Every structure is written in C-alpha cells, then in structure tokens.
mmCIF file of C-alpha atoms in Angstrom:
data_model
loop_
_atom_site.group_PDB
_atom_site.id
_atom_site.type_symbol
_atom_site.label_atom_id
_atom_site.label_comp_id
_atom_site.label_asym_id
_atom_site.label_seq_id
_atom_site.Cartn_x
_atom_site.Cartn_y
_atom_site.Cartn_z
ATOM 1 C CA MET A 875 42.059 76.291 -63.990
ATOM 2 C CA ASP A 876 43.029 73.106 -62.204
ATOM 3 C CA PRO A 877 45.427 71.054 -64.360
ATOM 4 C CA VAL A 878 43.150 68.004 -64.034
ATOM 5 C CA ILE A 879 40.188 69.983 -65.377
ATOM 6 C CA SER A 880 41.959 72.003 -68.055
ATOM 7 C CA PRO A 881 42.166 69.207 -70.667
ATOM 8 C CA THR A 882 38.332 69.272 -70.901
ATOM 9 C CA TRP A 883 38.429 73.016 -71.471
ATOM 10 C CA GLU A 884 41.217 72.742 -74.028
ATOM 11 C CA THR A 885 39.338 70.108 -75.947
ATOM 12 C CA LEU A 886 36.229 72.257 -76.034
ATOM 13 C CA GLU A 887 38.193 75.275 -77.217
ATOM 14 C CA PHE A 888 39.819 73.211 -79.969
ATOM 15 C CA GLY A 889 36.352 72.123 -81.010
ATOM 16 C CA ASN A 890 35.152 75.731 -81.059
ATOM 17 C CA ARG A 891 37.897 76.736 -83.473
ATOM 18 C CA ARG A 892 36.919 73.891 -85.806
ATOM 19 C CA LEU A 893 33.228 74.693 -85.455
ATOM 20 C CA PHE A 894 33.736 78.401 -86.199
ATOM 21 C CA LYS A 895 35.695 77.430 -89.318
ATOM 22 C CA LEU A 896 32.814 75.150 -90.406
ATOM 23 C CA LEU A 897 30.374 78.090 -90.029
ATOM 24 C CA GLU A 898 32.411 80.437 -92.241
ATOM 25 C CA GLY A 899 30.377 81.582 -95.215
ATOM 26 C CA MET A 900 27.265 79.552 -94.374
ATOM 27 C CA THR A 901 23.912 81.176 -95.036
ATOM 28 C CA PRO A 902 20.911 80.992 -92.712
ATOM 29 C CA GLU A 903 19.229 78.713 -95.251
ATOM 30 C CA GLN A 904 22.152 76.296 -95.221
ATOM 31 C CA LEU A 905 22.288 76.337 -91.454
ATOM 32 C CA ALA A 906 18.583 75.468 -91.258
ATOM 33 C CA GLU A 907 18.619 72.840 -94.016
ATOM 34 C CA ARG A 908 18.033 69.190 -93.111
ATOM 35 C CA PRO A 909 19.345 67.158 -96.040
ATOM 36 C CA GLU A 910 17.570 63.950 -96.871
ATOM 37 C CA GLY A 911 18.571 61.223 -94.445
ATOM 38 C CA PHE A 912 19.407 63.633 -91.625
ATOM 39 C CA GLN A 913 17.117 64.391 -88.665
ATOM 40 C CA ASN A 914 18.769 67.642 -87.724
ATOM 41 C CA SER A 915 20.208 70.801 -89.226
ATOM 42 C CA ILE A 916 23.532 72.370 -88.331
ATOM 43 C CA ALA A 917 21.674 75.153 -86.528
ATOM 44 C CA ALA A 918 19.685 72.637 -84.443
ATOM 45 C CA LEU A 919 22.841 70.777 -83.460
ATOM 46 C CA ILE A 920 24.671 73.946 -82.463
ATOM 47 C CA VAL A 921 21.776 75.243 -80.335
ATOM 48 C CA HIS A 922 21.532 71.793 -78.742
ATOM 49 C CA MET A 923 25.271 71.609 -77.997
ATOM 50 C CA ALA A 924 25.277 75.100 -76.491
ATOM 51 C CA GLY A 925 22.206 74.327 -74.441
ATOM 52 C CA GLU A 926 23.751 71.161 -73.031
ATOM 53 C CA GLU A 927 26.870 73.132 -72.030
ATOM 54 C CA ALA A 928 24.744 75.797 -70.350
ATOM 55 C CA GLN A 929 22.856 73.119 -68.477
ATOM 56 C CA PHE A 930 26.047 71.370 -67.427
ATOM 57 C CA ALA A 931 27.429 74.659 -66.064
ATOM 58 C CA HIS A 932 24.296 75.125 -63.972
ATOM 59 C CA TRP A 933 24.379 71.505 -62.757
ATOM 60 C CA LEU A 934 27.971 71.992 -61.590
ATOM 61 C CA HIS A 935 26.810 74.986 -59.566
ATOM 62 C CA ALA A 936 23.802 72.931 -58.333
ATOM 63 C CA LYS A 937 21.428 75.558 -59.714
ATOM 64 C CA PRO A 938 18.491 75.239 -62.088
ATOM 65 C CA ILE A 939 18.981 76.659 -65.519
ATOM 66 C CA PRO A 940 17.150 79.993 -65.781
ATOM 67 C CA ASP A 941 13.967 80.143 -67.895
ATOM 68 C CA ASP A 942 15.496 82.644 -70.352
ATOM 69 C CA LEU A 943 18.283 80.147 -71.170
ATOM 70 C CA VAL A 944 15.786 77.282 -71.383
ATOM 71 C CA ARG A 945 13.910 79.288 -74.064
ATOM 72 C CA GLU A 946 17.056 80.529 -75.851
ATOM 73 C CA TYR A 947 18.481 77.023 -76.163
ATOM 74 C CA LEU A 948 15.076 75.393 -76.883
ATOM 75 C CA LEU A 949 15.500 73.077 -73.856
ATOM 76 C CA ASN A 950 11.730 73.141 -73.228
ATOM 77 C CA GLN A 951 10.905 71.511 -76.562
ATOM 78 C CA ALA A 952 10.439 67.792 -77.225
ATOM 79 C CA GLN A 953 13.206 65.760 -78.820
ATOM 80 C CA PRO A 954 14.116 63.892 -81.066
ATOM 81 C CA PRO A 955 14.552 65.222 -83.563
ATOM 82 C CA LEU A 956 16.097 68.309 -82.040
ATOM 83 C CA PRO A 957 13.926 71.448 -82.159
ATOM 84 C CA GLN A 958 14.575 73.462 -85.297
ATOM 85 C CA PRO A 959 15.646 77.027 -84.386
ATOM 86 C CA LYS A 960 14.346 79.819 -86.578
ATOM 87 C CA GLY A 961 16.269 82.690 -88.107
ATOM 88 C CA GLU A 962 19.716 81.687 -86.908
ATOM 89 C CA THR A 963 22.784 83.059 -88.663
ATOM 90 C CA ALA A 964 26.412 81.998 -88.331
ATOM 91 C CA ASP A 965 26.960 85.027 -86.069
ATOM 92 C CA SER A 966 23.948 84.332 -83.852
ATOM 93 C CA LEU A 967 25.011 80.712 -83.466
ATOM 94 C CA ARG A 968 28.566 81.737 -82.572
ATOM 95 C CA GLY A 969 27.059 84.039 -79.977
ATOM 96 C CA LYS A 970 24.991 81.205 -78.463
ATOM 97 C CA ILE A 971 28.043 78.942 -78.317
ATOM 98 C CA LEU A 972 30.225 81.642 -76.690
ATOM 99 C CA LYS A 973 27.543 82.531 -74.158
ATOM 100 C CA ALA A 974 27.175 78.881 -73.088
ATOM 101 C CA ARG A 975 30.926 78.314 -73.191
ATOM 102 C CA ASN A 976 31.501 81.271 -70.865
ATOM 103 C CA LEU A 977 28.988 79.829 -68.400
ATOM 104 C CA LEU A 978 30.797 76.499 -68.578
ATOM 105 C CA LYS A 979 34.220 78.061 -68.212
ATOM 106 C CA ASP A 980 33.069 79.859 -65.058
ATOM 107 C CA ALA A 981 31.812 76.527 -63.638
ATOM 108 C CA LEU A 982 35.025 74.686 -64.606
ATOM 109 C CA MET A 983 37.217 77.380 -63.044
ATOM 110 C CA GLY A 984 35.703 76.471 -59.693
ATOM 111 C CA LEU A 985 36.480 72.768 -59.998
ATOM 112 C CA LYS A 986 39.442 70.927 -58.478
ATOM 113 C CA ALA A 987 40.621 67.352 -58.936
ATOM 114 C CA ALA A 988 38.929 66.545 -55.613
ATOM 115 C CA ASP A 989 35.570 67.406 -57.224
ATOM 116 C CA LEU A 990 35.756 64.685 -59.854
ATOM 117 C CA ASP A 991 33.944 62.091 -57.792
ATOM 118 C CA ARG A 992 31.334 64.511 -56.516
ATOM 119 C CA VAL A 993 27.856 63.370 -57.503
ATOM 120 C CA ILE A 994 25.590 65.893 -59.177
ATOM 121 C CA ASP A 995 21.859 65.700 -59.713
ATOM 122 C CA LEU A 996 20.726 65.590 -63.324
ATOM 123 C CA PRO A 997 17.072 65.913 -64.188
ATOM 124 C CA PRO A 998 14.979 63.850 -64.281
ATOM 125 C CA ASP A 999 15.998 61.971 -61.169
ATOM 126 C CA THR A 1000 19.452 60.938 -62.395
ATOM 127 C CA LYS A 1001 22.819 61.292 -60.764
ATOM 128 C CA ALA A 1002 26.344 61.301 -62.242
ATOM 129 C CA THR A 1003 29.805 62.187 -61.164
ATOM 130 C CA VAL A 1004 31.552 65.338 -62.281
ATOM 131 C CA ARG A 1005 34.162 63.060 -63.915
ATOM 132 C CA TRP A 1006 31.447 61.371 -66.013
ATOM 133 C CA GLN A 1007 29.980 64.708 -67.074
ATOM 134 C CA LEU A 1008 33.399 66.073 -68.046
ATOM 135 C CA ALA A 1009 33.984 63.027 -70.276
ATOM 136 C CA LEU A 1010 30.506 63.325 -71.733
ATOM 137 C CA VAL A 1011 30.757 67.013 -72.674
ATOM 138 C CA GLY A 1012 33.801 66.372 -74.888
ATOM 139 C CA TYR A 1013 32.292 63.257 -76.422
ATOM 140 C CA HIS A 1014 28.997 65.053 -77.027
ATOM 141 C CA THR A 1015 30.690 67.929 -78.821
ATOM 142 C CA THR A 1016 32.817 65.622 -80.960
ATOM 143 C CA CYS A 1017 29.859 63.490 -82.060
ATOM 144 C CA HIS A 1018 27.757 66.474 -83.072
ATOM 145 C CA PHE A 1019 30.664 68.128 -84.848
ATOM 146 C CA GLY A 1020 31.046 65.017 -86.990
ATOM 147 C CA GLN A 1021 27.333 65.120 -87.787
ATOM 148 C CA MET A 1022 27.634 68.770 -88.823
ATOM 149 C CA GLN A 1023 30.512 67.985 -91.138
ATOM 150 C CA MET A 1024 28.446 65.286 -92.824
ATOM 151 C CA ILE A 1025 25.404 67.568 -93.093
ATOM 152 C CA LYS A 1026 27.507 70.299 -94.681
ATOM 153 C CA GLN A 1027 28.757 67.862 -97.313
ATOM 154 C CA HIS A 1028 25.147 67.081 -98.245
ATOM 155 C CA LEU A 1029 23.821 70.625 -98.500
ATOM 156 C CA LYS A 1030 22.330 71.779 -101.779
#
C-alpha cells in the first residue's frame, strides 16, 4: 500500500481491534437495544459503518455498489434514524465489517499519492476528492465508535 494511503488503513484497522473488543460478550438483544435518548443501536451503527465503507470502495473503483450489498448493508432504507437490522449477532456483525473492510482494502491498495486530488462522483450528484473521502472514512468510524461506547454504557 502506498505510504501516503496506509495511515488511513492503519487507523481503520486500529478501530477494528477496538470495535471487536467492544463486541465481546454482547448478546443479540444488547446489540439491537436502543437505550432511551439514543436513536440507534450498536448493530445499526455497525451495519451503517460497514455499508459506508463498502460504498466508498465502490466509489473509488467508479462502480455502483451491487444490489446484494445494498440489501445486506440496508443502504436502500430511509435514514435517520439508521435502519434497525434484525437478528444480528456479534459474529455476524464482525463478518459484515470484515467483508466491507476487505472491499475497501482492495480499493485502497490501488491508490497512489497522485490519486488524492482525483474527483470521484458520490450519489446523489455530489463530487469529492479521494483525499476528502479518506479523511471522512476515519472520522466517520471514530464518531460512530464513540456513540457505540456510550450506548454500551447505557444498556440494561
């Protein structure tokens, strides 16, 4: 991986280790719970984060995200709040994260420093640079991880 791109990947991998630690021992009921004062559950946030990473990977390749991934990551459902996934377990959520992360890694492996200012099309009718998207993916993950930590503290 290009040394200019690798810090994004390393940040995401660090976040994964922390996220997987957060999931340890959590039941499907806890993952689906939305404590009072919170719009989303941990499961909803994880599916959302993974879906955004899968979309980003496809945007970097200038390809539409396939329908099966749109359904898997609930990208076809209205927000906010985020769509509430059903029947997710810690293992199934880890699988969703790893699947999306592998798609993103593949896309990042093809990037070079010269790609940072390349403009990519983002639906609906928006454009952004690769640099901006790389910054956003780390920020996005960090924000949602903080939300998940707060939700976990408020679970019954």
